[in-house]
Amino acid sequence: MPKILVVDDEATVLDFLSTFLAVNAYRVVCARDGETALRLAESEKPDLILLDLYLPGQNGFDVCRRIKAEPVTCHIPVICFTGAADDENRLLSLSAGANDFLSKPLHAKELLLRVRNIL
């Protein structure tokens, strides 16, 4: 069963994604900030990271760059997402090393298809 690290500071988003992914046969680990996400990426070795761009403290762009810069985590695919969905955020995500980008509100079927395609 693939493991997904979900990173978002909003409890409702974490609850939705955790439940939705678990129902669809994924193990889920959650983080509410960038530093916790980096620690969990290294210790839990998830198969995929779903990363919100706007987090308290360190933003998702920096977290993605750090994940992709570390030999232990650089191979983990990252899907960035945000409610501020514009071309600039999409391009900044991809230049930080993200494998894909989604806009909030997240559409369950699209999310599931993108997760399955990357995994």
PDB file of C-alpha atoms in Angstrom:
ATOM      1  CA  MET A   1       0.000   0.000   0.000  1.00  0.00           C
ATOM      2  CA  PRO A   2       1.657   3.281  -1.094  1.00  0.00           C
ATOM      3  CA  LYS A   3       2.316   5.932   1.552  1.00  0.00           C
ATOM      4  CA  ILE A   4       1.459   9.602   0.939  1.00  0.00           C
ATOM      5  CA  LEU A   5       2.652  12.537   3.014  1.00  0.00           C
ATOM      6  CA  VAL A   6       0.005  15.287   3.003  1.00  0.00           C
ATOM      7  CA  VAL A   7       1.167  18.759   4.027  1.00  0.00           C
ATOM      8  CA  ASP A   8      -1.355  21.529   4.720  1.00  0.00           C
ATOM      9  CA  ASP A   9      -1.944  23.906   7.607  1.00  0.00           C
ATOM     10  CA  GLU A  10      -5.742  23.679   7.306  1.00  0.00           C
ATOM     11  CA  ALA A  11      -7.255  20.906   9.426  1.00  0.00           C
ATOM     12  CA  THR A  12     -10.267  20.517   7.119  1.00  0.00           C
ATOM     13  CA  VAL A  13      -8.021  19.906   4.103  1.00  0.00           C
ATOM     14  CA  LEU A  14      -5.921  17.392   6.041  1.00  0.00           C
ATOM     15  CA  ASP A  15      -9.060  15.586   7.228  1.00  0.00           C
ATOM     16  CA  PHE A  16     -10.544  15.448   3.736  1.00  0.00           C
ATOM     17  CA  LEU A  17      -7.338  14.242   2.068  1.00  0.00           C
ATOM     18  CA  SER A  18      -6.543  11.717   4.803  1.00  0.00           C
ATOM     19  CA  THR A  19      -9.988  10.157   4.640  1.00  0.00           C
ATOM     20  CA  PHE A  20     -10.242  10.252   0.859  1.00  0.00           C
ATOM     21  CA  LEU A  21      -6.792   8.724   0.298  1.00  0.00           C
ATOM     22  CA  ALA A  22      -7.273   6.061   2.990  1.00  0.00           C
ATOM     23  CA  VAL A  23     -10.575   4.978   1.407  1.00  0.00           C
ATOM     24  CA  ASN A  24      -8.686   4.637  -1.869  1.00  0.00           C
ATOM     25  CA  ALA A  25      -6.069   2.281  -0.389  1.00  0.00           C
ATOM     26  CA  TYR A  26      -3.272   4.695   0.521  1.00  0.00           C
ATOM     27  CA  ARG A  27      -1.499   5.049   3.849  1.00  0.00           C
ATOM     28  CA  VAL A  28      -1.406   8.692   4.900  1.00  0.00           C
ATOM     29  CA  VAL A  29       0.993  10.674   7.058  1.00  0.00           C
ATOM     30  CA  CYS A  30       0.178  14.338   7.769  1.00  0.00           C
ATOM     31  CA  ALA A  31       2.131  17.491   8.530  1.00  0.00           C
ATOM     32  CA  ARG A  32       0.858  21.004   9.232  1.00  0.00           C
ATOM     33  CA  ASP A  33       4.095  22.912   8.549  1.00  0.00           C
ATOM     34  CA  GLY A  34       7.214  22.731   6.406  1.00  0.00           C
ATOM     35  CA  GLU A  35       9.716  21.651   9.058  1.00  0.00           C
ATOM     36  CA  THR A  36       7.539  18.717  10.131  1.00  0.00           C
ATOM     37  CA  ALA A  37       7.063  17.795   6.477  1.00  0.00           C
ATOM     38  CA  LEU A  38      10.823  17.699   5.908  1.00  0.00           C
ATOM     39  CA  ARG A  39      11.367  15.498   8.966  1.00  0.00           C
ATOM     40  CA  LEU A  40       8.580  13.115   7.939  1.00  0.00           C
ATOM     41  CA  ALA A  41       9.780  12.966   4.325  1.00  0.00           C
ATOM     42  CA  GLU A  42      13.133  11.722   5.595  1.00  0.00           C
ATOM     43  CA  SER A  43      11.907   9.398   8.345  1.00  0.00           C
ATOM     44  CA  GLU A  44       8.728   7.984   6.732  1.00  0.00           C
ATOM     45  CA  LYS A  45      10.033   7.806   3.150  1.00  0.00           C
ATOM     46  CA  PRO A  46       6.621   8.345   1.522  1.00  0.00           C
ATOM     47  CA  ASP A  47       5.953   7.301  -2.055  1.00  0.00           C
ATOM     48  CA  LEU A  48       4.441  10.724  -2.821  1.00  0.00           C
ATOM     49  CA  ILE A  49       4.095  14.139  -1.166  1.00  0.00           C
ATOM     50  CA  LEU A  50       1.029  16.376  -1.549  1.00  0.00           C
ATOM     51  CA  LEU A  51       2.296  19.823  -0.578  1.00  0.00           C
ATOM     52  CA  ASP A  52       0.366  23.032  -0.003  1.00  0.00           C
ATOM     53  CA  LEU A  53       2.357  26.079  -1.097  1.00  0.00           C
ATOM     54  CA  TYR A  54       1.306  28.463   1.657  1.00  0.00           C
ATOM     55  CA  LEU A  55       2.339  27.128   5.048  1.00  0.00           C
ATOM     56  CA  PRO A  56       3.258  28.834   8.317  1.00  0.00           C
ATOM     57  CA  GLY A  57       6.983  29.445   8.579  1.00  0.00           C
ATOM     58  CA  GLN A  58       8.676  27.850   5.605  1.00  0.00           C
ATOM     59  CA  ASN A  59       6.559  27.976   2.435  1.00  0.00           C
ATOM     60  CA  GLY A  60       5.883  25.044   0.130  1.00  0.00           C
ATOM     61  CA  PHE A  61       8.263  26.290  -2.570  1.00  0.00           C
ATOM     62  CA  ASP A  62      11.185  26.141  -0.117  1.00  0.00           C
ATOM     63  CA  VAL A  63      10.052  22.784   1.262  1.00  0.00           C
ATOM     64  CA  CYS A  64       9.904  21.349  -2.261  1.00  0.00           C
ATOM     65  CA  ARG A  65      13.391  22.686  -3.079  1.00  0.00           C
ATOM     66  CA  ARG A  66      14.794  21.145   0.106  1.00  0.00           C
ATOM     67  CA  ILE A  67      13.109  17.791  -0.563  1.00  0.00           C
ATOM     68  CA  LYS A  68      14.547  17.714  -4.079  1.00  0.00           C
ATOM     69  CA  ALA A  69      18.021  18.790  -2.864  1.00  0.00           C
ATOM     70  CA  GLU A  70      18.480  15.982  -0.331  1.00  0.00           C
ATOM     71  CA  PRO A  71      19.791  12.633  -1.594  1.00  0.00           C
ATOM     72  CA  VAL A  72      17.475  10.760   0.802  1.00  0.00           C
ATOM     73  CA  THR A  73      14.306  12.458  -0.491  1.00  0.00           C
ATOM     74  CA  CYS A  74      15.095  13.776  -3.982  1.00  0.00           C
ATOM     75  CA  HIS A  75      13.418  10.794  -5.682  1.00  0.00           C
ATOM     76  CA  ILE A  76      10.034  11.362  -3.958  1.00  0.00           C
ATOM     77  CA  PRO A  77       7.471  12.867  -6.361  1.00  0.00           C
ATOM     78  CA  VAL A  78       5.778  16.055  -5.166  1.00  0.00           C
ATOM     79  CA  ILE A  79       2.389  17.427  -6.178  1.00  0.00           C
ATOM     80  CA  CYS A  80       2.008  21.054  -5.075  1.00  0.00           C
ATOM     81  CA  PHE A  81      -1.400  22.628  -4.574  1.00  0.00           C
ATOM     82  CA  THR A  82      -2.780  25.997  -3.565  1.00  0.00           C
ATOM     83  CA  GLY A  83      -5.899  28.123  -3.546  1.00  0.00           C
ATOM     84  CA  ALA A  84      -3.942  30.903  -5.280  1.00  0.00           C
ATOM     85  CA  ALA A  85      -3.895  29.044  -8.575  1.00  0.00           C
ATOM     86  CA  ASP A  86      -2.266  31.186 -11.191  1.00  0.00           C
ATOM     87  CA  ASP A  87       0.460  30.686 -13.763  1.00  0.00           C
ATOM     88  CA  GLU A  88       3.121  32.184 -11.499  1.00  0.00           C
ATOM     89  CA  ASN A  89       2.487  29.675  -8.686  1.00  0.00           C
ATOM     90  CA  ARG A  90       2.373  26.819 -11.176  1.00  0.00           C
ATOM     91  CA  LEU A  91       5.691  27.853 -12.745  1.00  0.00           C
ATOM     92  CA  LEU A  92       7.356  28.508  -9.387  1.00  0.00           C
ATOM     93  CA  SER A  93       6.235  25.055  -8.190  1.00  0.00           C
ATOM     94  CA  LEU A  94       7.648  23.336 -11.237  1.00  0.00           C
ATOM     95  CA  SER A  95      10.902  25.298 -11.023  1.00  0.00           C
ATOM     96  CA  ALA A  96      11.191  24.242  -7.349  1.00  0.00           C
ATOM     97  CA  GLY A  97      11.089  20.610  -8.527  1.00  0.00           C
ATOM     98  CA  ALA A  98       7.421  19.696  -8.215  1.00  0.00           C
ATOM     99  CA  ASN A  99       6.202  16.908 -10.471  1.00  0.00           C
ATOM    100  CA  ASP A 100       2.674  18.294 -10.764  1.00  0.00           C
ATOM    101  CA  PHE A 101       0.418  21.121  -9.615  1.00  0.00           C
ATOM    102  CA  LEU A 102      -3.237  21.256  -8.541  1.00  0.00           C
ATOM    103  CA  SER A 103      -5.570  24.099  -7.674  1.00  0.00           C
ATOM    104  CA  LYS A 104      -7.856  24.288  -4.646  1.00  0.00           C
ATOM    105  CA  PRO A 105     -10.568  23.373  -4.304  1.00  0.00           C
ATOM    106  CA  LEU A 106      -9.182  19.941  -5.025  1.00  0.00           C
ATOM    107  CA  HIS A 107     -11.398  17.765  -7.195  1.00  0.00           C
ATOM    108  CA  ALA A 108     -11.365  14.244  -5.794  1.00  0.00           C
ATOM    109  CA  LYS A 109     -11.374  12.343  -9.092  1.00  0.00           C
ATOM    110  CA  GLU A 110      -8.669  14.527 -10.633  1.00  0.00           C
ATOM    111  CA  LEU A 111      -6.525  14.218  -7.518  1.00  0.00           C
ATOM    112  CA  LEU A 112      -6.863  10.451  -7.523  1.00  0.00           C
ATOM    113  CA  LEU A 113      -5.958  10.213 -11.213  1.00  0.00           C
ATOM    114  CA  ARG A 114      -2.874  12.386 -10.776  1.00  0.00           C
ATOM    115  CA  VAL A 115      -1.749  10.428  -7.720  1.00  0.00           C
ATOM    116  CA  ARG A 116      -2.188   7.131  -9.566  1.00  0.00           C
ATOM    117  CA  ASN A 117      -0.383   8.441 -12.663  1.00  0.00           C
ATOM    118  CA  ILE A 118       2.625   9.588 -10.661  1.00  0.00           C
ATOM    119  CA  LEU A 119       2.812   6.436  -8.562  1.00  0.00           C
TER     120      LEU A 119
END
